PDB file of C-alpha atoms and ligand atoms in Angstrom:
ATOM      1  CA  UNK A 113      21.388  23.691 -27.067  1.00 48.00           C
ATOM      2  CA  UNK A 114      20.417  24.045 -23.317  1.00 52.00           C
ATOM      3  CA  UNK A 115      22.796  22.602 -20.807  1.00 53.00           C
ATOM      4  CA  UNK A 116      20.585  21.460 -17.626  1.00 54.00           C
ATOM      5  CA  UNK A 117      21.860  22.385 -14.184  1.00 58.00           C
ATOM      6  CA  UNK A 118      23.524  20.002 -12.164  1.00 56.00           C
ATOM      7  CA  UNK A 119      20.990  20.595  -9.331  1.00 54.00           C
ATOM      8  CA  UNK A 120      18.370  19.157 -11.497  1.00 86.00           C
ATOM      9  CA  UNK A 121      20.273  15.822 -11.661  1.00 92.00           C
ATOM     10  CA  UNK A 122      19.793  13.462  -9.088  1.00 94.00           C
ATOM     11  CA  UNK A 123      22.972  11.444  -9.002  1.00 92.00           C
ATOM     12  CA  UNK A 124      21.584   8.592  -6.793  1.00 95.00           C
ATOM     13  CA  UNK A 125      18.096   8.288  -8.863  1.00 96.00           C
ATOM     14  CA  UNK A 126      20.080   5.288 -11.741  1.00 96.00           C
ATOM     15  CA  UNK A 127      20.970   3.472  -7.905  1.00 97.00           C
ATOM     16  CA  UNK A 128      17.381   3.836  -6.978  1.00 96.00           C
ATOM     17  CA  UNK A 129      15.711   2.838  -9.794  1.00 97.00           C
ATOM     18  CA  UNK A 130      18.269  -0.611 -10.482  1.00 96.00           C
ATOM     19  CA  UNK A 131      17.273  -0.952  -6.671  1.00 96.00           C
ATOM     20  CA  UNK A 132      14.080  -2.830  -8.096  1.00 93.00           C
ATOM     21  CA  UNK A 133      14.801  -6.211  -9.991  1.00 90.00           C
ATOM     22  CA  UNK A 134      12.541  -5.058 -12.921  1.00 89.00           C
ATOM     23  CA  UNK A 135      14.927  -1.592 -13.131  1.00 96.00           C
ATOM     24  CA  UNK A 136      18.276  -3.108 -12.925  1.00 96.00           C
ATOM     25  CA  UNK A 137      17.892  -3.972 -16.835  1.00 97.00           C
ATOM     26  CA  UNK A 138      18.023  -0.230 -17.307  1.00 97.00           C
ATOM     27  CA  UNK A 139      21.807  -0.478 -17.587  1.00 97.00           C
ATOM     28  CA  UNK A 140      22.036  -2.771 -20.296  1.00 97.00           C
ATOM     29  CA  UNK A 141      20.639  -0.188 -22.611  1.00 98.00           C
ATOM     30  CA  UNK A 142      22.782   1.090 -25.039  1.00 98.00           C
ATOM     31  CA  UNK A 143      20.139   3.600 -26.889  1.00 98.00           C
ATOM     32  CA  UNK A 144      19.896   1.753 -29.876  1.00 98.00           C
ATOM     33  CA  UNK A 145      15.951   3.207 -29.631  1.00 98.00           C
ATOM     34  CA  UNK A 146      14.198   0.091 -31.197  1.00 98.00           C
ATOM     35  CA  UNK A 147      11.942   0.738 -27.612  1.00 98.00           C
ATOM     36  CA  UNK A 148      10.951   3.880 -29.781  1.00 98.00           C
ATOM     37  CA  UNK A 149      11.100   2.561 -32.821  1.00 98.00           C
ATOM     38  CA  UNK A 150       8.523  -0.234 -31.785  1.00 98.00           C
ATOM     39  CA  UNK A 151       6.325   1.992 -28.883  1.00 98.00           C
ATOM     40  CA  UNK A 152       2.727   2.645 -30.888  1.00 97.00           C
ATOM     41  CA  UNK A 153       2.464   5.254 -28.051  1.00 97.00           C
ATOM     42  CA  UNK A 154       5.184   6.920 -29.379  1.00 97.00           C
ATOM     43  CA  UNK A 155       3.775   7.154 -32.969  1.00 97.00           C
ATOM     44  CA  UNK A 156       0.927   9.272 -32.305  1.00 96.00           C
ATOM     45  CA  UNK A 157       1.812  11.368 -29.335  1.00 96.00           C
ATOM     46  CA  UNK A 158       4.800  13.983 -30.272  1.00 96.00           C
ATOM     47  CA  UNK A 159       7.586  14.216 -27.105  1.00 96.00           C
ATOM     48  CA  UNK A 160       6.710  10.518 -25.899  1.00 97.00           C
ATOM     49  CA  UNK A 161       9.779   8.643 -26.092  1.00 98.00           C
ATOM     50  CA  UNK A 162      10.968   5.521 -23.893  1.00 98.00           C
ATOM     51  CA  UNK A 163      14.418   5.599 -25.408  1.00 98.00           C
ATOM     52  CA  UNK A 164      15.229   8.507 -24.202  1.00 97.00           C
ATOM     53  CA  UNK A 165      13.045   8.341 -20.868  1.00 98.00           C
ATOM     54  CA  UNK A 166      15.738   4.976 -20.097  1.00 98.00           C
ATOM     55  CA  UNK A 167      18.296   7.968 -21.074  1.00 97.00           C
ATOM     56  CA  UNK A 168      16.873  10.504 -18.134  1.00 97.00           C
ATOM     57  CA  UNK A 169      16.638   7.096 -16.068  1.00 97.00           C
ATOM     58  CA  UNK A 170      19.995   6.893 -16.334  1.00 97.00           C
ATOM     59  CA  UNK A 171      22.018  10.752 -16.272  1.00 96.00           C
ATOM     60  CA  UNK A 172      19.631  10.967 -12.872  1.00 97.00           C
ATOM     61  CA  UNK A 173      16.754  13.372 -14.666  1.00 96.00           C
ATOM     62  CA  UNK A 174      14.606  12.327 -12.024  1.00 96.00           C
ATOM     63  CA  UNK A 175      12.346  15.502 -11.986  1.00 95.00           C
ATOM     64  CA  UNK A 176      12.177  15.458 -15.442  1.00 94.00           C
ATOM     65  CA  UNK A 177      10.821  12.121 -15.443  1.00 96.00           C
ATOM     66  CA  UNK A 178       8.399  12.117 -13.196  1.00 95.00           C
ATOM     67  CA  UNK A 179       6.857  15.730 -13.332  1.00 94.00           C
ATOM     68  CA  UNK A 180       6.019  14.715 -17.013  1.00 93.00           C
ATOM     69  CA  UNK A 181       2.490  14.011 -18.111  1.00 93.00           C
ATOM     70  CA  UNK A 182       4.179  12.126 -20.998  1.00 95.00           C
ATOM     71  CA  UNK A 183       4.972   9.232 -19.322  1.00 95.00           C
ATOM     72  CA  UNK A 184       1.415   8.635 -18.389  1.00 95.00           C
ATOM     73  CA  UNK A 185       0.692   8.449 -22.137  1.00 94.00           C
ATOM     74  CA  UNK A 186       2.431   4.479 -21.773  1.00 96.00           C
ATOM     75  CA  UNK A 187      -0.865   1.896 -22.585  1.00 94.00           C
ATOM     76  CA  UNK A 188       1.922  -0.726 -20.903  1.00 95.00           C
ATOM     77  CA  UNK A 189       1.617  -3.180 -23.931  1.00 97.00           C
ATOM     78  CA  UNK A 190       5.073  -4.199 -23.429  1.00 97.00           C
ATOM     79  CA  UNK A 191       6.214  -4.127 -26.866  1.00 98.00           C
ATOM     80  CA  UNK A 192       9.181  -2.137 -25.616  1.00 98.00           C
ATOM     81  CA  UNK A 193       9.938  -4.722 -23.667  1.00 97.00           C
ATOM     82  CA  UNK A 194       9.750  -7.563 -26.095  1.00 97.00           C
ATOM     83  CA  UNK A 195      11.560  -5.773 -28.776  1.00 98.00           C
ATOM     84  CA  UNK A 196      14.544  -4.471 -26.991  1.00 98.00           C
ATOM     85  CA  UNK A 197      17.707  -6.384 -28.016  1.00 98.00           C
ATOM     86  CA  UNK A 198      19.462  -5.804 -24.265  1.00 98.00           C
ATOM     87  CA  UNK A 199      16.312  -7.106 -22.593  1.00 97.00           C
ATOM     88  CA  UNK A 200      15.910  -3.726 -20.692  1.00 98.00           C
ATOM     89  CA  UNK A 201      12.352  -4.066 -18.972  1.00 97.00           C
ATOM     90  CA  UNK A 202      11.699  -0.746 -20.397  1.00 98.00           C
ATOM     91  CA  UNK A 203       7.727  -0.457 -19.344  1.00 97.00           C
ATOM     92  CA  UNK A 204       8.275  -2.003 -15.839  1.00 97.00           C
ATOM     93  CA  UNK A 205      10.627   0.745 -15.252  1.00 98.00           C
ATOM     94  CA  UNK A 206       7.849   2.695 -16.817  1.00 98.00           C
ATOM     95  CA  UNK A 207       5.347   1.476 -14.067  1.00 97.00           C
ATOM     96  CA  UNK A 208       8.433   2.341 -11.597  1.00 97.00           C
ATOM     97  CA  UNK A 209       8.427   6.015 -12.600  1.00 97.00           C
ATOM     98  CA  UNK A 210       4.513   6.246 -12.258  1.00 96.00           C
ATOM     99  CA  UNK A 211       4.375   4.570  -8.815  1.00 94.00           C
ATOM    100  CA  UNK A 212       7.586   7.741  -7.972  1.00 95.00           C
ATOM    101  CA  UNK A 213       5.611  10.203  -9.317  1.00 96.00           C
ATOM    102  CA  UNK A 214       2.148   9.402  -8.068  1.00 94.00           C
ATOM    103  CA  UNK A 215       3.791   9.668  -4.712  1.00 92.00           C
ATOM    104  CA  UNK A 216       4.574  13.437  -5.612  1.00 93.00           C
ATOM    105  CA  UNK A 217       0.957  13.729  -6.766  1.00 91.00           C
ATOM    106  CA  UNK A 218       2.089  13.883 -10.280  1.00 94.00           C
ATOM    107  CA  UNK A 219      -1.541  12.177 -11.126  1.00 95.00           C
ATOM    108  CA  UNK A 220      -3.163  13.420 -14.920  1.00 94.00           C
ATOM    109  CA  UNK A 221      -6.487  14.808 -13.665  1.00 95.00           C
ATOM    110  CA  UNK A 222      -8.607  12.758 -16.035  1.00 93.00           C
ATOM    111  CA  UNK A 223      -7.016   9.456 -14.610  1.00 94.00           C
ATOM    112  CA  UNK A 224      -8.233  10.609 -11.163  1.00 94.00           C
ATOM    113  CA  UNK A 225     -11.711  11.013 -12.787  1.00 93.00           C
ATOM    114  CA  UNK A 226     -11.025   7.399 -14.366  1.00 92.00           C
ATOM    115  CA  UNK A 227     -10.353   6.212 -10.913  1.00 94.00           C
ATOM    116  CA  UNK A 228     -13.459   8.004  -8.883  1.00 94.00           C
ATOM    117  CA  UNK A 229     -15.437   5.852 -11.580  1.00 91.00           C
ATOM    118  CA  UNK A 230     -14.269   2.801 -10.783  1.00 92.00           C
ATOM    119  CA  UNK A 231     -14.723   3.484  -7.167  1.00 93.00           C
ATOM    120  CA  UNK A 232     -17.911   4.287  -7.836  1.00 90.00           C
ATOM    121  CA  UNK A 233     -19.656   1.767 -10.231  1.00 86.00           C
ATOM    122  CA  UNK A 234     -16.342  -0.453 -10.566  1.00 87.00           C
ATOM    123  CA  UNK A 235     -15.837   0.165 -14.531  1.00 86.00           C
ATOM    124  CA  UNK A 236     -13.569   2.640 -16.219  1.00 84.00           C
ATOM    125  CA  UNK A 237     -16.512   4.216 -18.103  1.00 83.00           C
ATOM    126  CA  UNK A 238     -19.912   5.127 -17.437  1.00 82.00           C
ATOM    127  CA  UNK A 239     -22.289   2.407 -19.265  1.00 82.00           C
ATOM    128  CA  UNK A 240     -25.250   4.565 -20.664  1.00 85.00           C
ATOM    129  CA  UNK A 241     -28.165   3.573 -22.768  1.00 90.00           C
ATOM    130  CA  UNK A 242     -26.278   3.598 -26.051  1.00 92.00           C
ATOM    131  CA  UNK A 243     -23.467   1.309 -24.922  1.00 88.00           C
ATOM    132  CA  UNK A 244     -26.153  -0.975 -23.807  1.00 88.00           C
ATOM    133  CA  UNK A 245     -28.072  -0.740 -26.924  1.00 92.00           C
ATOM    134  CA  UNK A 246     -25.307  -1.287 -28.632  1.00 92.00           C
ATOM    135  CA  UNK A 247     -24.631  -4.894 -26.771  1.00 90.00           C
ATOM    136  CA  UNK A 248     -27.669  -5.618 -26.992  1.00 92.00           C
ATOM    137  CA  UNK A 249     -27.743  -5.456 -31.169  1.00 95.00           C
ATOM    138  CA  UNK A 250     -24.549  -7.305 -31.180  1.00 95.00           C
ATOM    139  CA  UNK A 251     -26.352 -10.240 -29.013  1.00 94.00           C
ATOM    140  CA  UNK A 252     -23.840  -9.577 -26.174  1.00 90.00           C
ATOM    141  CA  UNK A 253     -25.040 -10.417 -22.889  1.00 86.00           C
ATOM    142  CA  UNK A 254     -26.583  -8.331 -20.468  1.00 81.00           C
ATOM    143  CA  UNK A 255     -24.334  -5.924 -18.505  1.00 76.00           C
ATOM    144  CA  UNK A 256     -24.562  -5.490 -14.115  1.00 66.00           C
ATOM    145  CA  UNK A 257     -24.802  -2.032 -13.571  1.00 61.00           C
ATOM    146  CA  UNK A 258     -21.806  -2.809 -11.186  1.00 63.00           C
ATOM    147  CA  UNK A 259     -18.820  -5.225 -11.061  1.00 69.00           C
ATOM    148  CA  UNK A 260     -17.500  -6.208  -7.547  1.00 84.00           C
ATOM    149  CA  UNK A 261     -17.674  -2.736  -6.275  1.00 87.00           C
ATOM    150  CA  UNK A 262     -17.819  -3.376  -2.913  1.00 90.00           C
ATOM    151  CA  UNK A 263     -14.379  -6.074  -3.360  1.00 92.00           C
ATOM    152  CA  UNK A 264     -12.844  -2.594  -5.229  1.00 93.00           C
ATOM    153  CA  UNK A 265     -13.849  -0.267  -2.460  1.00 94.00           C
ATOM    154  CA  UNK A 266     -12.394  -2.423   0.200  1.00 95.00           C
ATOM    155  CA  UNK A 267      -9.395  -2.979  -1.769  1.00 95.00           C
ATOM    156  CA  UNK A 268      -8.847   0.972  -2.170  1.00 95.00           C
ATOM    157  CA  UNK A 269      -9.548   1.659   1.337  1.00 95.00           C
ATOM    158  CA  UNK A 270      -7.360  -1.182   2.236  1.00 96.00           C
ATOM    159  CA  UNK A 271      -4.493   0.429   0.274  1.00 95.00           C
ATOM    160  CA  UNK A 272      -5.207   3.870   0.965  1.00 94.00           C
ATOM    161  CA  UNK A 273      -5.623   4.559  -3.133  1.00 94.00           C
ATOM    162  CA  UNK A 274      -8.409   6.953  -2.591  1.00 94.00           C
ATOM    163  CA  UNK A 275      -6.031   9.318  -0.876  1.00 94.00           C
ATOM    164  CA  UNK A 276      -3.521   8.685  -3.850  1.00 93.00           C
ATOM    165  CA  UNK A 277      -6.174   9.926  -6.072  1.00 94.00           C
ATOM    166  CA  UNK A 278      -7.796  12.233  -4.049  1.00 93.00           C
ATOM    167  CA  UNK A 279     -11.084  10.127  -3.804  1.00 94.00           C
ATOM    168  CA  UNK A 280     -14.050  11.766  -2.107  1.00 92.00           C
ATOM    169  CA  UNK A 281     -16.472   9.422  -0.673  1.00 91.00           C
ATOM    170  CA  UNK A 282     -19.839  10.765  -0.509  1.00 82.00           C
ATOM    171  CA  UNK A 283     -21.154  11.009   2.958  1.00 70.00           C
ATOM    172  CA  UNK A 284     -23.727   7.646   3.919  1.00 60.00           C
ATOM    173  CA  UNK A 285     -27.098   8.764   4.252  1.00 57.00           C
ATOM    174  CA  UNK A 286     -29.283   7.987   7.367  1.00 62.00           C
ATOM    175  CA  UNK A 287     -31.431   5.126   5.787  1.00 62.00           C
ATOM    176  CA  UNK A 288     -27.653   4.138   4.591  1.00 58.00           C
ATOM    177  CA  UNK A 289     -26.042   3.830   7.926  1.00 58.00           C
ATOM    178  CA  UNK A 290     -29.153   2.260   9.383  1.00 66.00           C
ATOM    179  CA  UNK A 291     -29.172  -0.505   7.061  1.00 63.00           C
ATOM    180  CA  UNK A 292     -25.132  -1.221   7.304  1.00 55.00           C
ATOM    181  CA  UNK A 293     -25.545  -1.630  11.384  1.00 59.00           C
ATOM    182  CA  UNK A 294     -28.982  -3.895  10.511  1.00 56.00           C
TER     183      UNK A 294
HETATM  184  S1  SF4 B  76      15.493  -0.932 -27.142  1.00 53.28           S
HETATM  185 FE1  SF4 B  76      16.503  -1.403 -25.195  1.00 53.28          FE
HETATM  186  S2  SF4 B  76      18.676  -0.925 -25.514  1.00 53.28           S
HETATM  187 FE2  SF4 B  76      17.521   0.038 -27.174  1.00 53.28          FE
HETATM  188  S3  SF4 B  76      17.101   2.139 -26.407  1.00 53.28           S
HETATM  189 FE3  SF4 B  76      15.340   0.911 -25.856  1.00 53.28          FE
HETATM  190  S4  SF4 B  76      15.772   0.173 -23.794  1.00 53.28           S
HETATM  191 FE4  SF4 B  76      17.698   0.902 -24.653  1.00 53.28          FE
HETATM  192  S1  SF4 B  77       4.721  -0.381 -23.036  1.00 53.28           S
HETATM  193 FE1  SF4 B  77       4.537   1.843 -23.235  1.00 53.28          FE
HETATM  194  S2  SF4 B  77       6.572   2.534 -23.865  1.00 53.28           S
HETATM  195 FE2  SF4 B  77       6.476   0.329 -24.219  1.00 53.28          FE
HETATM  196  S3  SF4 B  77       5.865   0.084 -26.360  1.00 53.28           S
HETATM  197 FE3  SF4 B  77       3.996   0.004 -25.123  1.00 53.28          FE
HETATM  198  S4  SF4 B  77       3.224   2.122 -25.021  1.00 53.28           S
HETATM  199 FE4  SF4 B  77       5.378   2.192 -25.729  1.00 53.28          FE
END
């Protein structure tokens, strides 16, 4: 068994965490591990485990926590959360941990790819000729190539997410920059 250093344990991160109204449920857990037990994340991907990420949460594993591309592996269905008998708001405090640790630039590369795409044509994935074929036999509607892009640009500009990511914008070309001052 391998007994962690007490420099890795950040006594005041349990304070910081209950600091937010969503993470102050983190006390009321008592490991019973029905978070687990419930988590379909947890079912296919070997290490991922809420119960015991509420357990780091809570002996101050902070560097654990968020250096971990586990925790990205949370789809935030909430089951955790509606399962767990203490009411613990386990994938809020989930979201909390992500938020901490994309501060440290603790982002999954392909997640930064996910977000250049939506910055670029506004939708998560790239919408080729087979997805579009595809609609098109199932008498879906037709698809815009782009959805609010412009709204999402402004947004991540406004909220300085491209930086978070790492978001290159691609220099505006001459006819570009003519036609945005008219
Ligand atoms: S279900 Fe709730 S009380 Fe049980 S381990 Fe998970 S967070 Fe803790
Ligand atoms: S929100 Fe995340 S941790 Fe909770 S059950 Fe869903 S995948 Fe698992």
């Amino acid at each position: 068994m391998s007994i962690k250093k007490r420099s890795s344990i950040d006594l005041g991160f349990r304070t910081e965490i209950s600091s937010f109204p969503e993470g102050e449920t983190v006390n009321l857990c008592y490991q019973c591990g029905t978070c687990t037990g419930a988590c379909p994340s947890a079912k296919f991907v070997e290490g991922f485990n809420p119960r015991r990420m509420m357990d780091d949460v809570l002996l101050g594993f902070k560097e654990r926590l968020i250096s971990s591309s586990l925790l990205w592996t949370c789809s935030l269905c909430h089951t955790c959360h509606e399962r767990c008998p203490q009411g613990v708001h386990v994938s809020h405090i989930l979201i909390l941990l992500k938020n901490l640790a994309a501060k440290e630039k603790n982002i999954p590369e392909g997640l930064k790819k996910e977000a250049a795409q939506i910055i670029n044509e506004g939708l998560t994935v790239p919408v080729g000729d087979a997805i579009l074929r595809r609609r098109r036999s199932l008498n879906l509607p037709e698809m815009p190539y782009t959805v609010g892009v412009d709204e999402i640009r402004e947004i991540v500009k406004t909220t300085h997410f491209d930086q978070l990511v790492d978001f290159k914008w691609k220099e505006e070309t001459k006819e570009e920059k003519e036609e945005a001052t008219g």
